[in-house]
Coordinates of C-alpha atoms in Angstrom, one line a residue:
Chain Z
M1 CA -76.7 84.4 -30.0
S2 CA -74.1 81.7 -30.9
G3 CA -73.4 80.6 -34.4
H4 CA -75.4 77.3 -33.8
D5 CA -78.3 79.2 -32.4
S6 CA -78.6 81.5 -35.3
L7 CA -78.4 78.5 -37.7
A8 CA -81.1 76.8 -35.7
K9 CA -83.2 80.0 -35.8
R10 CA -82.9 80.2 -39.6
L11 CA -83.7 76.5 -39.9
C12 CA -86.9 76.9 -37.9
Q13 CA -88.2 79.6 -40.3
V14 CA -89.7 76.8 -42.4
S15 CA -92.5 76.6 -39.9
P16 CA -95.3 79.1 -39.2
Y17 CA -94.6 78.4 -35.5
A18 CA -91.0 79.7 -35.7
G19 CA -91.9 82.9 -33.9
C20 CA -93.5 81.0 -31.0
I21 CA -90.5 79.0 -30.2
E22 CA -87.8 81.6 -30.3
P23 CA -87.0 81.2 -26.5
L24 CA -86.3 77.6 -27.2
I25 CA -83.8 78.1 -30.0
G26 CA -80.8 77.4 -27.8
L27 CA -82.1 73.9 -27.1
I28 CA -82.7 72.9 -30.7
P29 CA -79.1 72.0 -31.8
E30 CA -78.7 69.5 -29.0
I31 CA -82.2 67.9 -29.5
M32 CA -81.6 67.5 -33.2
E33 CA -78.1 66.2 -32.6
R34 CA -79.5 63.5 -30.4
N35 CA -82.3 62.3 -32.6
D36 CA -81.7 59.8 -35.3
Q37 CA -84.2 61.3 -37.7
L38 CA -83.2 65.0 -37.2
R39 CA -79.4 64.6 -36.9
P40 CA -78.7 64.3 -40.7
L41 CA -80.7 67.4 -41.4
W42 CA -79.0 69.4 -38.7
T43 CA -75.5 68.2 -39.8
A44 CA -76.2 69.0 -43.4
W45 CA -77.6 72.4 -42.5
R46 CA -74.7 73.2 -40.2
Q47 CA -72.1 72.3 -42.9
N48 CA -73.7 73.7 -45.9
A49 CA -75.9 76.7 -44.9
T50 CA -74.9 80.0 -46.5
P51 CA -76.3 83.4 -45.5
D52 CA -78.5 83.7 -48.6
L53 CA -79.8 80.1 -48.5
T54 CA -83.2 79.3 -46.9
P55 CA -84.1 75.9 -45.6
R56 CA -86.9 75.6 -48.2
Q57 CA -84.3 76.1 -50.9
Y58 CA -81.9 73.6 -49.4
F59 CA -84.1 70.8 -48.2
T60 CA -86.4 68.5 -50.1
R61 CA -90.2 68.8 -49.6
R62 CA -90.2 65.7 -47.4
E63 CA -87.4 67.1 -45.2
V64 CA -89.2 70.5 -44.9
K65 CA -92.3 68.6 -43.8
L66 CA -90.2 66.8 -41.1
L67 CA -88.8 70.1 -39.9
C68 CA -92.3 71.6 -39.8
D69 CA -93.5 68.7 -37.7
F70 CA -90.6 69.0 -35.4
V71 CA -91.1 72.8 -34.8
E72 CA -94.9 72.4 -34.4
Y73 CA -94.3 69.6 -31.8
L74 CA -91.8 71.8 -29.9
Y75 CA -94.3 74.6 -29.7
F76 CA -97.2 72.5 -28.4
A77 CA -94.9 70.8 -25.9
S78 CA -93.5 74.1 -24.6
D79 CA -94.2 75.7 -21.3
A80 CA -95.6 78.8 -23.1
F81 CA -98.3 76.7 -24.8
A82 CA -99.1 74.9 -21.5
R83 CA -99.5 78.2 -19.7
S84 CA -101.8 79.5 -22.4
A85 CA -103.9 76.3 -22.3
R86 CA -104.2 76.4 -18.5
R87 CA -105.3 80.1 -18.7
N88 CA -107.9 79.9 -21.5
R89 CA -111.2 78.1 -21.5
Chain A
M1 CA -59.2 44.5 -2.9
T2 CA -60.9 41.6 -1.1
L3 CA -63.9 42.0 1.3
R4 CA -65.3 39.4 3.6
V5 CA -69.0 39.5 4.4
K6 CA -71.8 37.2 5.5
F7 CA -74.3 38.3 2.9
C8 CA -73.6 39.9 -0.5
V9 CA -76.7 41.4 -2.2
I10 CA -76.3 42.3 -5.8
G11 CA -78.8 45.0 -6.8
T12 CA -81.1 47.4 -5.0
G13 CA -84.4 47.1 -6.8
A14 CA -87.7 45.7 -5.4
G15 CA -85.9 42.6 -4.2
G16 CA -82.5 43.8 -3.2
G17 CA -83.7 46.8 -1.3
I18 CA -86.1 44.9 1.0
L19 CA -83.5 42.1 1.5
A20 CA -80.8 44.6 2.4
Y21 CA -83.0 46.4 4.8
R22 CA -84.4 43.4 6.6
L23 CA -81.0 41.7 6.9
A24 CA -79.3 44.9 8.1
K25 CA -82.0 45.6 10.7
A26 CA -81.5 42.0 12.0
G27 CA -77.9 42.8 12.7
A28 CA -76.4 40.7 9.8
D29 CA -73.2 41.7 8.1
V30 CA -74.5 42.8 4.7
L31 CA -72.7 44.2 1.7
V32 CA -74.8 45.6 -1.1
I33 CA -73.3 46.4 -4.5
N34 CA -75.0 48.5 -7.2
S35 CA -73.7 49.4 -10.6
G36 CA -74.7 53.0 -10.2
G37 CA -75.1 55.7 -7.6
I38 CA -78.1 57.1 -5.7
P39 CA -80.2 59.2 -8.0
A40 CA -80.7 62.9 -7.1
Q41 CA -83.6 63.6 -4.8
S42 CA -85.0 65.9 -7.5
E43 CA -85.8 62.8 -9.6
F44 CA -88.6 62.1 -7.1
E45 CA -89.7 65.5 -6.2
N46 CA -90.0 67.6 -9.3
E47 CA -92.5 66.8 -12.0
L48 CA -90.8 68.6 -14.9
S49 CA -92.4 69.7 -18.1
P50 CA -90.9 68.5 -21.4
E51 CA -89.3 71.9 -21.7
Q52 CA -87.8 71.9 -18.2
K53 CA -86.4 68.5 -18.9
G54 CA -84.7 70.0 -21.9
H55 CA -85.3 67.1 -24.2
F56 CA -89.1 67.6 -24.8
E57 CA -89.5 63.8 -24.6
I58 CA -87.6 63.5 -27.8
G59 CA -85.3 60.6 -27.7
P60 CA -82.8 59.2 -30.2
H61 CA -85.5 57.0 -31.8
T62 CA -88.4 59.4 -31.8
T63 CA -89.8 59.9 -35.3
F64 CA -91.9 62.8 -36.6
P65 CA -94.8 63.3 -36.8
V66 CA -94.8 61.9 -33.3
R67 CA -97.4 59.2 -32.8
P68 CA -98.8 58.0 -29.5
E69 CA -96.3 55.4 -28.4
I70 CA -95.0 54.2 -25.1
S71 CA -91.5 55.6 -25.2
I72 CA -89.9 56.5 -22.0
V73 CA -87.2 59.1 -22.2
H74 CA -85.6 59.4 -18.8
S75 CA -82.3 60.7 -17.5
L76 CA -81.7 57.6 -15.4
L77 CA -82.0 55.1 -18.3
A78 CA -78.7 53.5 -19.3
D79 CA -77.2 54.7 -22.6
A80 CA -78.1 51.9 -25.0
R81 CA -74.9 52.4 -27.0
S82 CA -72.2 52.2 -24.4
R83 CA -73.5 51.1 -21.0
S84 CA -76.3 48.7 -21.9
S85 CA -76.1 45.1 -20.8
I86 CA -78.0 44.0 -23.9
E87 CA -77.5 44.4 -27.6
C88 CA -79.3 47.3 -29.2
P89 CA -82.8 46.0 -30.0
R90 CA -83.7 45.6 -33.6
E91 CA -86.6 47.6 -35.0
G92 CA -89.7 46.5 -33.2
G93 CA -87.7 44.1 -31.0
F94 CA -87.8 43.8 -27.2
H95 CA -86.8 47.0 -25.6
H96 CA -85.2 46.6 -22.2
Y97 CA -85.5 49.7 -20.1
Q98 CA -82.4 49.5 -18.0
I99 CA -81.4 51.6 -15.0
H100 CA -78.0 51.3 -13.3
H101 CA -78.8 53.6 -10.4
V102 CA -79.8 52.6 -6.9
N103 CA -83.4 51.5 -6.8
G104 CA -83.1 50.0 -10.3
L105 CA -86.4 49.9 -12.2
Q106 CA -88.2 51.1 -9.2
N107 CA -87.1 54.5 -10.4
L108 CA -89.6 54.1 -13.2
W109 CA -92.2 52.4 -11.0
N110 CA -95.6 54.0 -11.0
G111 CA -96.5 52.9 -7.5
I112 CA -99.3 50.5 -8.2
C113 CA -99.2 48.1 -5.3
L114 CA -101.3 44.9 -5.8
R115 CA -101.0 41.6 -4.2
Y116 CA -101.3 38.5 -6.4
S117 CA -104.5 36.7 -5.6
E118 CA -105.2 33.1 -4.6
D119 CA -106.1 32.4 -8.2
D120 CA -102.7 33.7 -9.4
F121 CA -100.8 31.3 -7.1
A122 CA -103.2 28.4 -7.9
N123 CA -101.8 28.3 -11.4
R124 CA -105.1 28.9 -13.1
N125 CA -103.5 30.6 -16.1
P126 CA -104.3 28.0 -18.8
Y127 CA -101.2 28.9 -20.8
S128 CA -98.5 28.4 -18.2
E129 CA -98.0 24.6 -17.9
D130 CA -94.2 24.9 -17.8
C131 CA -94.2 27.7 -15.3
R132 CA -96.0 27.1 -12.0
W133 CA -96.0 28.7 -8.7
P134 CA -94.7 26.3 -6.0
I135 CA -96.1 28.5 -3.2
S136 CA -99.5 29.8 -2.2
L137 CA -100.9 33.2 -1.2
G138 CA -100.9 32.0 2.4
D139 CA -97.1 31.5 2.2
L140 CA -96.7 35.2 1.3
A141 CA -99.6 36.9 3.1
D142 CA -97.7 38.0 6.2
H143 CA -94.8 39.2 4.1
Y144 CA -97.2 41.2 1.8
S145 CA -98.4 42.9 5.0
E146 CA -94.9 43.7 6.2
V147 CA -93.8 45.3 2.9
E148 CA -97.1 47.2 2.5
R149 CA -96.3 48.8 5.8
L150 CA -92.7 49.5 4.7
A151 CA -93.7 50.9 1.4
L152 CA -96.7 52.9 2.8
V153 CA -99.2 51.3 0.4
V154 CA -102.5 53.2 0.1
G155 CA -105.8 51.5 -0.8
E156 CA -109.3 50.5 0.1
R157 CA -110.4 47.2 1.6
N158 CA -113.1 46.0 -0.7
G159 CA -113.0 42.3 -0.1
L160 CA -112.4 41.5 -3.8
R161 CA -111.2 38.2 -4.9
Q162 CA -109.1 39.6 -7.7
F163 CA -107.5 42.3 -5.5
P164 CA -106.8 40.9 -2.0
D165 CA -107.0 43.3 0.9
G166 CA -103.8 44.4 2.6
S167 CA -102.4 46.7 5.2
F168 CA -103.3 49.9 3.5
L169 CA -103.2 53.6 4.4
S170 CA -106.4 55.6 3.6
P171 CA -106.8 56.8 0.0
R172 CA -107.3 60.3 -1.2
S173 CA -110.7 61.2 -2.7
A174 CA -111.4 61.2 -6.4
R175 CA -110.8 64.3 -8.4
Q176 CA -112.9 66.1 -11.0
I177 CA -111.6 64.2 -14.0
D178 CA -111.8 60.9 -12.0
R179 CA -115.5 61.6 -11.3
V180 CA -116.2 62.1 -15.0
F181 CA -114.9 58.6 -15.7
I182 CA -116.4 57.0 -12.6
D183 CA -119.9 58.4 -13.1
S184 CA -120.0 57.4 -16.7
N185 CA -118.9 53.9 -16.0
A186 CA -120.8 53.3 -12.7
G187 CA -121.2 49.6 -12.0
S188 CA -118.2 48.4 -14.0
L189 CA -115.4 49.9 -11.9
T190 CA -113.5 48.8 -8.9
Q191 CA -112.4 51.9 -7.1
K192 CA -109.2 51.6 -5.3
C193 CA -106.8 54.3 -4.7
V194 CA -103.0 53.8 -4.8
A195 CA -100.2 55.9 -3.6
C196 CA -99.1 57.5 -6.8
G197 CA -98.5 57.1 -10.5
N198 CA -96.1 58.0 -13.2
C199 CA -93.2 58.5 -10.8
G200 CA -90.8 58.0 -13.6
R201 CA -91.6 61.6 -14.4
G202 CA -91.1 62.7 -10.9
C203 CA -93.3 62.6 -7.8
R204 CA -94.6 65.8 -6.3
S205 CA -95.0 64.3 -2.9
G206 CA -92.0 62.0 -2.8
S207 CA -94.4 59.4 -1.5
V208 CA -93.6 56.6 -3.8
Y209 CA -91.5 53.9 -2.1
K210 CA -87.9 53.9 -3.1
F211 CA -85.2 52.0 -1.3
S212 CA -83.0 55.1 -1.4
T213 CA -85.5 57.4 0.1
H214 CA -87.5 55.2 2.5
L215 CA -85.4 52.3 3.8
L216 CA -81.7 53.1 3.1
P217 CA -81.6 56.2 5.4
E218 CA -82.6 53.9 8.3
I219 CA -79.8 51.4 7.8
R220 CA -77.1 53.5 6.2
A221 CA -75.4 54.3 9.5
L222 CA -75.4 50.8 10.8
R223 CA -72.0 49.3 11.2
N224 CA -73.1 46.0 9.9
F225 CA -74.3 47.5 6.6
R226 CA -72.3 48.7 3.6
L227 CA -73.4 49.9 0.2
L228 CA -70.8 50.0 -2.6
E229 CA -72.1 52.3 -5.3
H230 CA -70.8 52.3 -8.9
T231 CA -69.7 48.7 -8.3
R232 CA -70.8 46.3 -10.9
A233 CA -70.8 42.5 -10.4
I234 CA -69.2 40.8 -13.4
K235 CA -68.7 37.2 -12.3
L236 CA -69.6 34.7 -9.6
T237 CA -66.8 32.3 -9.0
A238 CA -68.1 28.8 -8.4
V239 CA -66.4 26.0 -6.5
D240 CA -67.7 22.4 -6.9
C241 CA -68.9 20.7 -3.7
D242 CA -69.5 16.9 -3.6
N243 CA -73.1 16.4 -2.9
E244 CA -74.7 19.8 -2.7
G245 CA -73.9 21.2 -6.1
F246 CA -71.5 24.1 -6.3
S247 CA -70.8 26.9 -3.9
I248 CA -70.1 30.6 -4.8
S249 CA -66.7 31.5 -3.3
H250 CA -66.3 35.0 -4.7
V251 CA -68.3 37.8 -6.3
V252 CA -65.9 39.6 -8.7
A253 CA -67.0 43.2 -9.2
I254 CA -65.5 46.4 -10.8
D255 CA -65.5 49.5 -8.7
E256 CA -65.8 52.1 -11.5
R257 CA -64.8 55.1 -9.5
A258 CA -61.7 53.6 -8.0
A259 CA -61.0 51.7 -11.3
R260 CA -60.2 48.5 -9.4
I261 CA -61.4 45.0 -9.1
V262 CA -63.2 44.1 -5.9
E263 CA -63.4 40.5 -4.8
I264 CA -66.1 39.7 -2.2
E265 CA -66.1 36.5 -0.2
A266 CA -69.5 35.9 1.1
D267 CA -71.3 33.1 3.0
V268 CA -74.4 33.8 1.0
V269 CA -74.8 35.5 -2.4
I270 CA -78.2 36.9 -3.4
V271 CA -78.5 38.1 -7.0
C272 CA -81.2 40.8 -7.3
A273 CA -80.2 42.5 -10.5
G274 CA -83.5 42.1 -12.4
A275 CA -84.9 39.6 -14.9
I276 CA -82.5 40.6 -17.7
E277 CA -79.3 41.4 -15.8
S278 CA -79.5 38.5 -13.3
P279 CA -79.6 35.7 -16.0
R280 CA -76.9 37.6 -17.9
L281 CA -74.6 37.5 -14.8
L282 CA -75.3 33.9 -14.2
L283 CA -74.8 32.9 -17.9
N284 CA -71.5 34.9 -18.1
S285 CA -70.3 33.4 -14.8
F286 CA -71.0 29.8 -15.8
A287 CA -70.2 30.1 -19.5
D288 CA -67.4 27.5 -19.1
D289 CA -69.8 25.0 -17.6
P290 CA -73.3 25.7 -19.0
S291 CA -74.7 22.8 -17.0
K292 CA -74.6 25.1 -14.0
A293 CA -77.0 27.5 -15.8
E294 CA -79.6 25.2 -17.3
Q295 CA -82.9 26.9 -17.9
V296 CA -81.5 30.3 -16.9
G297 CA -82.8 33.0 -19.2
E298 CA -85.7 31.0 -20.5
F299 CA -89.4 32.0 -20.3
L300 CA -88.8 35.8 -20.3
Q301 CA -92.1 37.6 -19.8
D302 CA -93.4 41.1 -19.8
T303 CA -97.0 41.8 -18.8
P304 CA -99.0 42.3 -22.0
H305 CA -100.8 45.6 -22.1
A306 CA -102.8 47.9 -24.2
V307 CA -102.9 51.7 -23.9
V308 CA -105.8 53.8 -25.1
G309 CA -106.0 57.5 -24.8
T310 CA -108.6 60.2 -25.4
S311 CA -109.8 63.7 -24.7
F312 CA -113.0 64.0 -22.7
F313 CA -115.2 66.5 -24.6
G314 CA -117.2 66.9 -21.4
L315 CA -114.2 69.0 -20.1
W316 CA -113.8 71.1 -23.2
F317 CA -114.2 74.9 -22.7
R318 CA -114.3 74.5 -19.0
P319 CA -111.6 76.0 -16.7
A320 CA -108.5 73.8 -16.3
N321 CA -108.6 72.0 -13.1
E322 CA -105.1 71.8 -11.6
D323 CA -105.8 68.7 -9.5
R324 CA -104.3 66.5 -12.2
G325 CA -101.4 64.3 -12.8
Y326 CA -101.0 62.8 -9.4
G327 CA -101.8 59.2 -9.0
D328 CA -103.8 56.5 -10.7
H329 CA -106.9 57.0 -8.6
I330 CA -109.1 54.5 -10.4
L331 CA -108.3 50.9 -10.8
L332 CA -110.6 48.6 -12.6
G333 CA -110.5 44.9 -12.9
G334 CA -112.5 41.8 -13.9
Q335 CA -112.6 39.2 -16.5
I336 CA -113.5 39.3 -20.2
K337 CA -113.6 36.7 -23.0
D338 CA -110.9 36.3 -25.6
S339 CA -111.7 35.4 -29.3
Q340 CA -111.9 31.7 -28.4
G341 CA -114.5 32.5 -25.7
K342 CA -112.1 31.8 -22.8
R343 CA -112.3 34.2 -19.9
F344 CA -109.1 36.0 -18.8
P345 CA -108.6 38.6 -16.0
F346 CA -107.4 42.1 -16.7
V347 CA -106.4 45.1 -14.6
G348 CA -106.9 48.7 -15.9
Q349 CA -105.5 51.9 -14.5
F350 CA -107.0 55.2 -15.3
W351 CA -104.5 57.9 -15.6
S352 CA -105.2 61.6 -16.3
D353 CA -102.7 64.3 -16.6
F354 CA -102.2 67.5 -18.6
M355 CA -100.9 66.3 -21.9
K356 CA -97.2 66.8 -21.8
A357 CA -96.2 65.8 -25.3
P358 CA -98.6 66.7 -28.1
Y359 CA -99.0 63.2 -29.6
Y360 CA -102.4 64.2 -31.0
L361 CA -100.9 66.5 -33.7
A362 CA -100.2 63.6 -36.0
E363 CA -103.9 62.7 -36.0
M364 CA -105.2 66.2 -36.5
P365 CA -106.6 67.1 -39.9
R366 CA -105.2 70.1 -41.8
L367 CA -106.8 73.1 -40.2
P368 CA -106.1 76.8 -39.9
R369 CA -103.5 77.6 -37.3
F370 CA -105.9 79.3 -34.9
L371 CA -108.1 76.2 -34.9
V372 CA -105.2 73.9 -34.3
K373 CA -104.3 76.1 -31.3
T374 CA -107.8 76.2 -30.0
I375 CA -108.3 72.4 -30.2
S376 CA -104.9 71.8 -28.8
R377 CA -105.7 73.8 -25.7
Q378 CA -108.8 71.8 -25.1
V379 CA -107.1 68.5 -25.6
F380 CA -104.2 69.6 -23.3
K381 CA -106.5 69.9 -20.3
S382 CA -108.9 67.0 -20.9
T383 CA -106.7 64.0 -21.8
A384 CA -107.2 60.6 -20.1
T385 CA -105.5 57.3 -20.6
L386 CA -106.4 53.8 -19.8
I387 CA -103.6 51.2 -19.4
L388 CA -105.0 47.7 -19.4
W389 CA -102.9 44.7 -18.4
S390 CA -103.6 41.0 -19.0
P391 CA -101.7 37.8 -17.9
A392 CA -98.5 36.7 -19.7
V393 CA -98.3 33.6 -21.8
P394 CA -94.8 32.1 -20.9
Q395 CA -92.9 30.7 -23.9
R396 CA -89.6 28.9 -23.6
K397 CA -88.4 30.5 -26.8
N398 CA -88.6 34.0 -25.3
K399 CA -85.3 34.2 -23.6
V400 CA -82.1 36.0 -22.6
V401 CA -79.0 34.5 -24.1
L402 CA -75.4 35.7 -24.3
A403 CA -74.5 37.8 -27.3
D404 CA -71.1 37.9 -29.0
R405 CA -70.6 41.5 -28.3
V406 CA -69.1 42.7 -25.0
D407 CA -70.2 45.7 -22.9
H408 CA -68.3 48.6 -21.5
F409 CA -66.8 46.2 -18.8
G410 CA -65.7 43.5 -21.2
Q411 CA -68.6 41.2 -20.3
R412 CA -70.7 39.6 -23.0
Q413 CA -73.9 41.5 -23.6
A414 CA -77.2 39.7 -23.6
R415 CA -79.4 39.2 -26.6
I416 CA -83.1 39.1 -26.1
D417 CA -85.2 36.7 -28.3
Y418 CA -88.8 37.6 -27.9
E419 CA -92.0 37.2 -29.8
T420 CA -95.4 38.3 -28.6
S421 CA -97.7 35.3 -28.7
E422 CA -100.9 35.4 -30.7
I423 CA -102.9 34.8 -27.4
E424 CA -101.3 37.8 -25.7
A425 CA -102.0 39.9 -28.8
D426 CA -105.6 38.8 -28.8
H427 CA -105.9 39.6 -25.1
S428 CA -104.5 43.1 -25.7
R429 CA -106.9 43.8 -28.5
R430 CA -109.8 42.7 -26.3
V431 CA -108.9 44.9 -23.4
A432 CA -108.2 47.8 -25.8
A433 CA -111.7 47.5 -27.2
L434 CA -113.1 47.4 -23.7
G435 CA -111.0 50.5 -22.8
R436 CA -112.2 52.4 -25.8
R437 CA -115.9 51.6 -24.9
M438 CA -115.3 52.9 -21.4
L439 CA -113.6 56.1 -22.5
R440 CA -116.4 56.8 -25.0
K441 CA -119.0 56.5 -22.3
A442 CA -117.1 59.2 -20.5
S443 CA -117.3 61.6 -23.6
G444 CA -114.0 60.5 -25.1
Y445 CA -115.5 60.1 -28.5
I446 CA -112.2 59.9 -30.4
T447 CA -109.7 57.4 -28.9
D448 CA -106.2 56.6 -29.9
D449 CA -104.4 53.3 -29.5
V450 CA -101.0 54.0 -28.1
W451 CA -98.4 51.7 -29.6
S452 CA -96.7 49.6 -26.9
P453 CA -93.6 47.8 -28.1
P454 CA -92.4 44.6 -26.5
G455 CA -90.6 45.4 -23.2
S456 CA -92.5 48.6 -22.6
G457 CA -94.5 47.0 -19.8
I458 CA -91.3 47.0 -17.7
H459 CA -92.5 44.0 -15.8
Y460 CA -89.7 41.6 -16.7
A461 CA -90.0 38.2 -15.2
G462 CA -89.6 34.4 -15.6
T463 CA -85.9 34.0 -16.5
C464 CA -84.8 32.3 -13.2
R465 CA -88.3 31.0 -12.4
M466 CA -89.0 29.3 -9.1
A467 CA -90.3 25.7 -9.1
A468 CA -91.1 22.8 -6.9
D469 CA -88.3 20.7 -8.4
P470 CA -85.1 21.3 -10.5
G471 CA -86.8 20.0 -13.7
G472 CA -89.3 22.8 -13.5
G473 CA -87.1 25.9 -12.9
V474 CA -84.0 27.6 -11.7
V475 CA -84.6 28.3 -8.0
D476 CA -86.6 26.4 -5.3
K477 CA -89.5 27.8 -3.4
D478 CA -87.1 29.5 -1.0
L479 CA -85.4 31.2 -4.0
K480 CA -82.2 29.1 -3.5
Y481 CA -80.5 28.2 -6.8
F482 CA -81.2 24.5 -7.2
K483 CA -77.6 23.6 -8.2
S484 CA -75.9 25.7 -5.5
K485 CA -75.8 25.6 -1.7
N486 CA -75.2 29.4 -1.1
L487 CA -76.6 31.2 -4.1
Y488 CA -80.0 32.8 -4.2
V489 CA -81.9 34.9 -6.7
C490 CA -84.5 37.4 -5.7
D491 CA -86.0 39.7 -8.3
G492 CA -88.6 39.6 -11.0
S493 CA -86.8 36.7 -12.7
V494 CA -88.0 34.2 -10.0
I495 CA -91.7 34.9 -10.8
P496 CA -92.8 31.8 -12.8
V497 CA -95.7 33.4 -14.5
L498 CA -96.8 37.1 -14.6
S499 CA -100.5 37.7 -13.8
E500 CA -102.3 40.8 -15.0
K501 CA -101.2 42.6 -11.8
H502 CA -98.1 44.7 -11.3
P503 CA -95.4 42.4 -9.9
T504 CA -93.4 44.8 -7.7
L505 CA -95.2 44.2 -4.4
T506 CA -94.9 40.4 -5.0
I507 CA -91.1 40.7 -5.6
M508 CA -90.9 42.8 -2.4
A509 CA -92.9 40.2 -0.4
L510 CA -90.7 37.4 -1.8
A511 CA -87.7 39.3 -0.7
H512 CA -89.1 39.8 2.8
R513 CA -89.8 36.1 3.0
L514 CA -86.3 35.2 1.9
A515 CA -84.8 37.6 4.4
E516 CA -86.7 35.9 7.2
R517 CA -85.5 32.5 6.0
L518 CA -81.9 33.7 5.8
I519 CA -82.1 35.3 9.3
K520 CA -83.4 32.0 10.7
T521 CA -80.8 29.9 9.0
Y522 CA -77.6 32.0 9.3
I523 CA -78.0 34.4 12.2

């Protein structure tokens, strides 16, 4: 796992869906980089994260909510979710 | 480098593609230039999931929580920052979806092929006094038939006044989710199958007409045909003639790959770059003598529309039916009253697909995670959307003008001044209310209005409108630029007033008619 990927993985821990999107971690830096709303959060996290710092400690409540919305969105837009929805009644 | 040709066609969209094909097949010496290359075949074959696309439908301007909004994120769209012909739109401003690849905006075309009706050509739109059709349906009928055969249009002949019959292939039958909607709204629907839908996301069958896949292969090997890809027209050089206005002596273009200027001497120049790019090219070309570009850019229109979405509870906890996501199999039409009691026509297209992006999350109340997952699974497989279109209200103040900033090629960008009229907004509210009622009848108890910002109809028109005389427009009824003897315009910009119907087939029919005229005159 690259440095960026592990930063992204730690960032996603803010959300209860973090475990569900692990296969997508590698895509997250680029998606966040491209989006106007997420880019500042990713840049700040990339520059300032330390090993003992959690996103909930670093970001404001509003920013944590934004990250949670993003991770939740990723899960429900993922192929894994689509497969499960097609399979189950 | 200088090239000498009989016909120079700028652009390969709905107009340019048909023109190039017809002229080339007639043996004419045709050079077509396009600012981009041919898109990969996979753009038309593979319907990718948000994950397969890699961007999850998250664009630069997507905001979280993501709410239902028409926001097209597509690999073929021009990068608004560096390649765009227009200034970045302000928040809530007109968004121009621009594609530089071959086929132009047809790459985002959802394949709905409708002829304009007699009523459309008879100028019955009460709000279009300054924009009037100078031709009738009869003038275009044969050309509609020709392009329907070229584009392989699918449909039923129902003898409806609003949707004239054409040369159609047979439709496919309705699917499970179509039946839910049809059976619940029996009596108020016009059923008419079309070839495909949503091709901007890829087409499983490859059946949607594209110049690059359908007609270009037929003419590409012809010795009288040339396509210059990645070559962008930046200026038309005009030479004044005594009595007949001016003549275009050269098209100046930049060949991006070879990094060189190409000068094209042509007997006839046909600008088919779309209703935003064509006026920009003309305004830039005649910036030193604005009298040559009078009225160019005015009356910009985009078909007003409303989008309502729902989940059919009638399909909850039933097995997922995989026959989804291909085509708009139900088309509805008719007339309803606006808030003043005036009747106006509308067209609705019913579209059902597995929900790709979870727009419903923003509306979901706070629930335990297992419930969110359960509900999301049901919503995923039961979503349906109605897109309802109404006629445009042309306004002179809605226009394309030159901006101060320049683009990647050193040409002045365009600025789009656009305001949705209160009448259009009223019509959109009315058709949205109708759509909600219809979806509820089909067990879609909770409906969502999908925000559709200006420009998201992607039916740009009006900016070089055709007219009976020079006072009323930019091109004549044969699409010849009034002030020039060898310049023609052939794209959405020549449509004087948009009806509620998708304009693509009409642009193609106009192009076919122009090609026949040019063949008669010059060959």
